[in-house]
PDB file of C-alpha atoms in Angstrom:
ATOM      1  CA  MET H   1     158.527  63.000  96.253  1.00  0.00           C
ATOM      2  CA  SER H   2     158.736  60.665  94.322  1.00  0.00           C
ATOM      3  CA  GLU H   3     159.133  60.735  89.980  1.00  0.00           C
ATOM      4  CA  LEU H   4     155.386  59.940  89.675  1.00  0.00           C
ATOM      5  CA  SER H   5     153.741  63.198  92.319  1.00  0.00           C
ATOM      6  CA  ASN H   6     156.695  65.128  89.600  1.00  0.00           C
ATOM      7  CA  ASP H   7     154.830  64.034  86.949  1.00  0.00           C
ATOM      8  CA  THR H   8     151.875  64.651  88.151  1.00  0.00           C
ATOM      9  CA  LEU H   9     152.667  68.289  88.801  1.00  0.00           C
ATOM     10  CA  LYS H  10     154.319  68.716  85.007  1.00  0.00           C
ATOM     11  CA  ILE H  11     151.159  67.746  83.309  1.00  0.00           C
ATOM     12  CA  GLY H  12     148.855  70.072  85.551  1.00  0.00           C
ATOM     13  CA  ILE H  13     151.533  72.959  84.579  1.00  0.00           C
ATOM     14  CA  SER H  14     150.919  71.731  81.225  1.00  0.00           C
ATOM     15  CA  LEU H  15     147.500  71.559  80.361  1.00  0.00           C
ATOM     16  CA  ALA H  16     146.896  75.159  82.379  1.00  0.00           C
ATOM     17  CA  ILE H  17     148.918  76.690  80.832  1.00  0.00           C
ATOM     18  CA  LEU H  18     147.691  75.689  77.357  1.00  0.00           C
ATOM     19  CA  CYS H  19     144.013  75.219  78.323  1.00  0.00           C
ATOM     20  CA  HIS H  20     144.926  79.693  79.774  1.00  0.00           C
ATOM     21  CA  CYS H  21     146.693  80.406  75.929  1.00  0.00           C
ATOM     22  CA  PHE H  22     144.136  78.532  74.204  1.00  0.00           C
ATOM     23  CA  GLY H  23     141.490  81.245  75.538  1.00  0.00           C
ATOM     24  CA  LEU H  24     143.619  83.663  75.335  1.00  0.00           C
ATOM     25  CA  MET H  25     143.547  82.720  71.030  1.00  0.00           C
ATOM     26  CA  PHE H  26     139.989  81.702  70.712  1.00  0.00           C
ATOM     27  CA  LEU H  27     137.650  83.183  73.832  1.00  0.00           C
ATOM     28  CA  THR H  28     138.314  87.355  73.335  1.00  0.00           C
ATOM     29  CA  ALA H  29     135.356  89.856  74.355  1.00  0.00           C
ATOM     30  CA  PRO H  30     133.868  91.462  71.014  1.00  0.00           C
ATOM     31  CA  ALA H  31     135.223  94.542  69.559  1.00  0.00           C
ATOM     32  CA  PRO H  32     133.338  97.413  70.519  1.00  0.00           C
ATOM     33  CA  SER H  33     131.100  98.887  67.849  1.00  0.00           C
ATOM     34  CA  GLU H  34     129.778 102.350  67.395  1.00  0.00           C
ATOM     35  CA  GLU H  35     126.392 101.606  69.039  1.00  0.00           C
ATOM     36  CA  ASP H  36     127.998 100.660  71.984  1.00  0.00           C
ATOM     37  CA  PHE H  37     128.642 104.179  72.329  1.00  0.00           C
ATOM     38  CA  PRO H  38     125.882 106.516  71.038  1.00  0.00           C
ATOM     39  CA  MET H  39     128.096 109.805  72.081  1.00  0.00           C
ATOM     40  CA  THR H  40     131.377 111.156  72.973  1.00  0.00           C
ATOM     41  CA  VAL H  41     131.853 112.975  76.405  1.00  0.00           C
ATOM     42  CA  ILE H  42     134.676 115.037  77.235  1.00  0.00           C
ATOM     43  CA  VAL H  43     135.308 115.876  81.209  1.00  0.00           C
ATOM     44  CA  LYS H  44     137.478 119.367  81.491  1.00  0.00           C
ATOM     45  CA  LEU H  45     138.431 119.997  84.946  1.00  0.00           C
ATOM     46  CA  ASP H  46     139.766 123.638  85.790  1.00  0.00           C
ATOM     47  CA  SER H  47     140.810 122.460  89.701  1.00  0.00           C
ATOM     48  CA  ALA H  48     142.338 118.783  91.281  1.00  0.00           C
ATOM     49  CA  GLN H  49     139.489 119.810  93.770  1.00  0.00           C
ATOM     50  CA  ALA H  50     135.735 117.887  93.518  1.00  0.00           C
ATOM     51  CA  ALA H  51     133.065 121.285  93.677  1.00  0.00           C
ATOM     52  CA  VAL H  52     131.824 121.491  96.883  1.00  0.00           C
ATOM     53  CA  SER H  53     128.148 123.324  97.802  1.00  0.00           C
ATOM     54  CA  GLU H  54     128.158 125.953 100.892  1.00  0.00           C
ATOM     55  CA  GLN H  55     126.207 123.270 102.900  1.00  0.00           C
ATOM     56  CA  GLY H  56     129.217 120.477 102.275  1.00  0.00           C
ATOM     57  CA  GLN H  57     127.159 118.989  99.230  1.00  0.00           C
ATOM     58  CA  SER H  58     129.060 117.538  96.477  1.00  0.00           C
ATOM     59  CA  LEU H  59     127.364 119.207  93.104  1.00  0.00           C
ATOM     60  CA  GLY H  60     128.401 116.278  91.278  1.00  0.00           C
ATOM     61  CA  MET H  61     128.295 117.151  87.560  1.00  0.00           C
ATOM     62  CA  GLU H  62     126.433 120.109  88.332  1.00  0.00           C
ATOM     63  CA  SER H  63     127.934 123.606  86.360  1.00  0.00           C
ATOM     64  CA  VAL H  64     130.066 125.584  88.812  1.00  0.00           C
ATOM     65  CA  SER H  65     129.601 129.375  87.968  1.00  0.00           C
ATOM     66  CA  GLU H  66     131.917 131.607  86.856  1.00  0.00           C
ATOM     67  CA  ASN H  67     131.814 133.946  89.883  1.00  0.00           C
ATOM     68  CA  SER H  68     132.647 131.292  92.288  1.00  0.00           C
ATOM     69  CA  LEU H  69     135.667 130.538  89.730  1.00  0.00           C
ATOM     70  CA  THR H  70     136.266 134.045  90.104  1.00  0.00           C
ATOM     71  CA  GLU H  71     136.575 134.005  94.084  1.00  0.00           C
ATOM     72  CA  LYS H  72     138.408 131.138  94.101  1.00  0.00           C
ATOM     73  CA  LYS H  73     140.704 132.682  92.234  1.00  0.00           C
ATOM     74  CA  VAL H  74     141.027 135.730  94.350  1.00  0.00           C
ATOM     75  CA  ALA H  75     141.460 132.979  97.354  1.00  0.00           C
ATOM     76  CA  ASP H  76     144.388 131.190  96.100  1.00  0.00           C
ATOM     77  CA  LYS H  77     146.876 134.458  94.802  1.00  0.00           C
ATOM     78  CA  LYS H  78     144.946 135.624  98.868  1.00  0.00           C
ATOM     79  CA  ARG H  79     147.157 132.250 100.031  1.00  0.00           C
ATOM     80  CA  GLU H  80     150.254 132.235  97.364  1.00  0.00           C
ATOM     81  CA  ILE H  81     150.928 135.471  99.378  1.00  0.00           C
ATOM     82  CA  TYR H  82     150.333 134.722 103.168  1.00  0.00           C
ATOM     83  CA  LEU H  83     152.694 131.711 102.217  1.00  0.00           C
ATOM     84  CA  GLN H  84     154.921 134.016 100.770  1.00  0.00           C
ATOM     85  CA  TYR H  85     155.127 136.164 103.637  1.00  0.00           C
ATOM     86  CA  LEU H  86     156.129 133.534 106.054  1.00  0.00           C
ATOM     87  CA  GLU H  87     158.842 132.080 103.547  1.00  0.00           C
ATOM     88  CA  ASP H  88     160.008 135.824 103.491  1.00  0.00           C
ATOM     89  CA  VAL H  89     159.741 136.583 107.833  1.00  0.00           C
ATOM     90  CA  SER H  90     161.260 132.584 108.087  1.00  0.00           C
ATOM     91  CA  LEU H  91     164.647 133.834 105.599  1.00  0.00           C
ATOM     92  CA  CYS H  92     164.775 137.335 107.702  1.00  0.00           C
ATOM     93  CA  ILE H  93     164.770 135.338 110.779  1.00  0.00           C
ATOM     94  CA  HIS H  94     166.985 133.111 109.705  1.00  0.00           C
ATOM     95  CA  ALA H  95     169.543 135.321 108.894  1.00  0.00           C
ATOM     96  CA  ARG H  96     169.530 136.807 112.586  1.00  0.00           C
ATOM     97  CA  ARG H  97     170.473 133.680 113.849  1.00  0.00           C
ATOM     98  CA  PHE H  98     173.386 134.294 115.125  1.00  0.00           C
ATOM     99  CA  LEU H  99     173.465 137.567 116.853  1.00  0.00           C
ATOM    100  CA  GLU H 100     173.457 136.392 120.430  1.00  0.00           C
ATOM    101  CA  PRO H 101     177.405 135.499 121.081  1.00  0.00           C
ATOM    102  CA  ASN H 102     178.257 131.365 120.605  1.00  0.00           C
ATOM    103  CA  SER H 103     175.647 130.661 118.787  1.00  0.00           C
ATOM    104  CA  HIS H 104     177.622 129.509 116.069  1.00  0.00           C
ATOM    105  CA  GLY H 105     178.126 126.058 117.618  1.00  0.00           C
ATOM    106  CA  LEU H 106     173.913 125.551 118.401  1.00  0.00           C
ATOM    107  CA  ILE H 107     172.098 122.263 117.278  1.00  0.00           C
ATOM    108  CA  GLY H 108     169.020 121.978 117.390  1.00  0.00           C
ATOM    109  CA  ILE H 109     164.821 123.266 116.794  1.00  0.00           C
ATOM    110  CA  ALA H 110     162.928 126.025 118.801  1.00  0.00           C
ATOM    111  CA  LEU H 111     159.687 126.901 117.499  1.00  0.00           C
ATOM    112  CA  TYR H 112     158.186 130.716 118.631  1.00  0.00           C
ATOM    113  CA  LYS H 113     154.983 131.676 118.088  1.00  0.00           C
ATOM    114  CA  ILE H 114     154.765 135.482 116.952  1.00  0.00           C
ATOM    115  CA  ARG H 115     151.549 137.898 117.400  1.00  0.00           C
ATOM    116  CA  VAL H 116     151.963 139.996 113.671  1.00  0.00           C
ATOM    117  CA  ASN H 117     149.963 143.329 113.508  1.00  0.00           C
ATOM    118  CA  ALA H 118     149.035 144.944 110.496  1.00  0.00           C
ATOM    119  CA  ASP H 119     152.151 146.291 109.385  1.00  0.00           C
ATOM    120  CA  GLY H 120     154.811 143.288 110.084  1.00  0.00           C
ATOM    121  CA  ILE H 121     155.981 144.932 113.981  1.00  0.00           C
ATOM    122  CA  PHE H 122     156.189 141.216 116.272  1.00  0.00           C
ATOM    123  CA  THR H 123     153.845 142.587 119.193  1.00  0.00           C
ATOM    124  CA  ALA H 124     154.826 139.494 121.315  1.00  0.00           C
ATOM    125  CA  ALA H 125     156.792 136.702 121.162  1.00  0.00           C
ATOM    126  CA  ASP H 126     157.487 133.568 122.846  1.00  0.00           C
ATOM    127  CA  ILE H 127     158.722 130.126 123.612  1.00  0.00           C
ATOM    128  CA  TYR H 128     156.461 127.396 121.425  1.00  0.00           C
ATOM    129  CA  LYS H 129     157.769 124.253 122.230  1.00  0.00           C
ATOM    130  CA  SER H 130     161.787 124.717 123.268  1.00  0.00           C
ATOM    131  CA  SER H 131     164.685 122.963 121.316  1.00  0.00           C
ATOM    132  CA  GLY H 132     165.558 121.573 125.366  1.00  0.00           C
ATOM    133  CA  ASN H 133     168.315 123.778 124.988  1.00  0.00           C
ATOM    134  CA  LYS H 134     168.148 127.553 126.981  1.00  0.00           C
ATOM    135  CA  GLN H 135     170.874 129.146 125.248  1.00  0.00           C
ATOM    136  CA  LEU H 136     169.363 128.084 121.752  1.00  0.00           C
ATOM    137  CA  ASP H 137     165.523 129.583 122.772  1.00  0.00           C
ATOM    138  CA  ARG H 138     166.863 132.755 123.758  1.00  0.00           C
ATOM    139  CA  ALA H 139     169.329 133.328 120.604  1.00  0.00           C
ATOM    140  CA  GLY H 140     166.127 132.211 118.042  1.00  0.00           C
ATOM    141  CA  LEU H 141     164.114 134.525 120.161  1.00  0.00           C
ATOM    142  CA  THR H 142     166.204 137.327 119.585  1.00  0.00           C
ATOM    143  CA  ALA H 143     166.773 136.537 116.156  1.00  0.00           C
ATOM    144  CA  VAL H 144     162.644 137.181 115.719  1.00  0.00           C
ATOM    145  CA  ARG H 145     163.463 139.961 117.881  1.00  0.00           C
ATOM    146  CA  ALA H 146     165.037 141.298 116.038  1.00  0.00           C
ATOM    147  CA  CYS H 147     163.367 140.915 112.317  1.00  0.00           C
ATOM    148  CA  SER H 148     159.810 142.669 113.914  1.00  0.00           C
ATOM    149  CA  GLY H 149     158.895 145.332 111.379  1.00  0.00           C
ATOM    150  CA  PHE H 150     161.264 143.526 108.360  1.00  0.00           C
ATOM    151  CA  VAL H 151     158.687 142.261 106.430  1.00  0.00           C
ATOM    152  CA  LYS H 152     155.696 144.326 105.732  1.00  0.00           C
ATOM    153  CA  ARG H 153     152.464 141.784 105.398  1.00  0.00           C
ATOM    154  CA  PRO H 154     150.706 142.442 103.140  1.00  0.00           C
ATOM    155  CA  PRO H 155     147.299 144.182 102.696  1.00  0.00           C
ATOM    156  CA  SER H 156     145.427 141.087 101.944  1.00  0.00           C
ATOM    157  CA  THR H 157     146.355 139.513 105.134  1.00  0.00           C
ATOM    158  CA  GLY H 158     143.882 141.816 106.591  1.00  0.00           C
ATOM    159  CA  VAL H 159     143.945 144.364 109.172  1.00  0.00           C
ATOM    160  CA  GLN H 160     143.833 142.620 112.266  1.00  0.00           C
ATOM    161  CA  PRO H 161     147.063 141.149 114.309  1.00  0.00           C
ATOM    162  CA  MET H 162     147.569 137.404 113.679  1.00  0.00           C
ATOM    163  CA  ASN H 163     149.708 135.057 115.512  1.00  0.00           C
ATOM    164  CA  ILE H 164     151.992 133.349 113.057  1.00  0.00           C
ATOM    165  CA  TYR H 165     154.276 130.010 113.760  1.00  0.00           C
ATOM    166  CA  GLN H 166     157.834 129.605 113.052  1.00  0.00           C
ATOM    167  CA  GLU H 167     160.874 126.801 113.810  1.00  0.00           C
ATOM    168  CA  VAL H 168     164.092 128.775 113.920  1.00  0.00           C
ATOM    169  CA  ARG H 169     166.507 126.008 112.710  1.00  0.00           C
ATOM    170  CA  TYR H 170     170.166 125.878 113.630  1.00  0.00           C
ATOM    171  CA  GLN H 171     172.785 122.726 112.288  1.00  0.00           C
ATOM    172  CA  TYR H 172     176.152 122.215 112.775  1.00  0.00           C
ATOM    173  CA  ARG H 173     178.155 124.966 110.303  1.00  0.00           C
ATOM    174  CA  LEU H 174     174.479 125.530 108.285  1.00  0.00           C
ATOM    175  CA  ARG H 175     174.476 129.468 107.329  1.00  0.00           C
TER     176      ARG H 175
END
């Protein structure tokens, strides 16, 4: 680049900075007056989810009845109980992973489909997704079957048999 174009570039940059500073100093937005805000609105949300009508339409700013809030709290509590049940089943199964001989050196994950009665008894347990290792799949299935009836199903999950899907993980030196 020639010296003339270098000087032109420097002058252009300097002028741009000067115009920017001038604009910030003298061309500010007017301060809001009290007349711009005739009322104060405070919106308090009790839920992270939007309110939705039974038809799937948003209720917007309409009020939600106390009854629907109570129903939501009950549903949240049932969901919490159900998730805790799944966690308890997982812990029960993983505590029994090493019942099969020579299962301590296994590495992999298998997924099982388990049918659970209202009393917590597993009426069916099958491999849903194999780990690719027959010994691991068999050891995992033994652990699943050994856990049947140990974790009582919460009454809030109903009385109908239900299917759950449970991963059984084997990792090196993991107990």
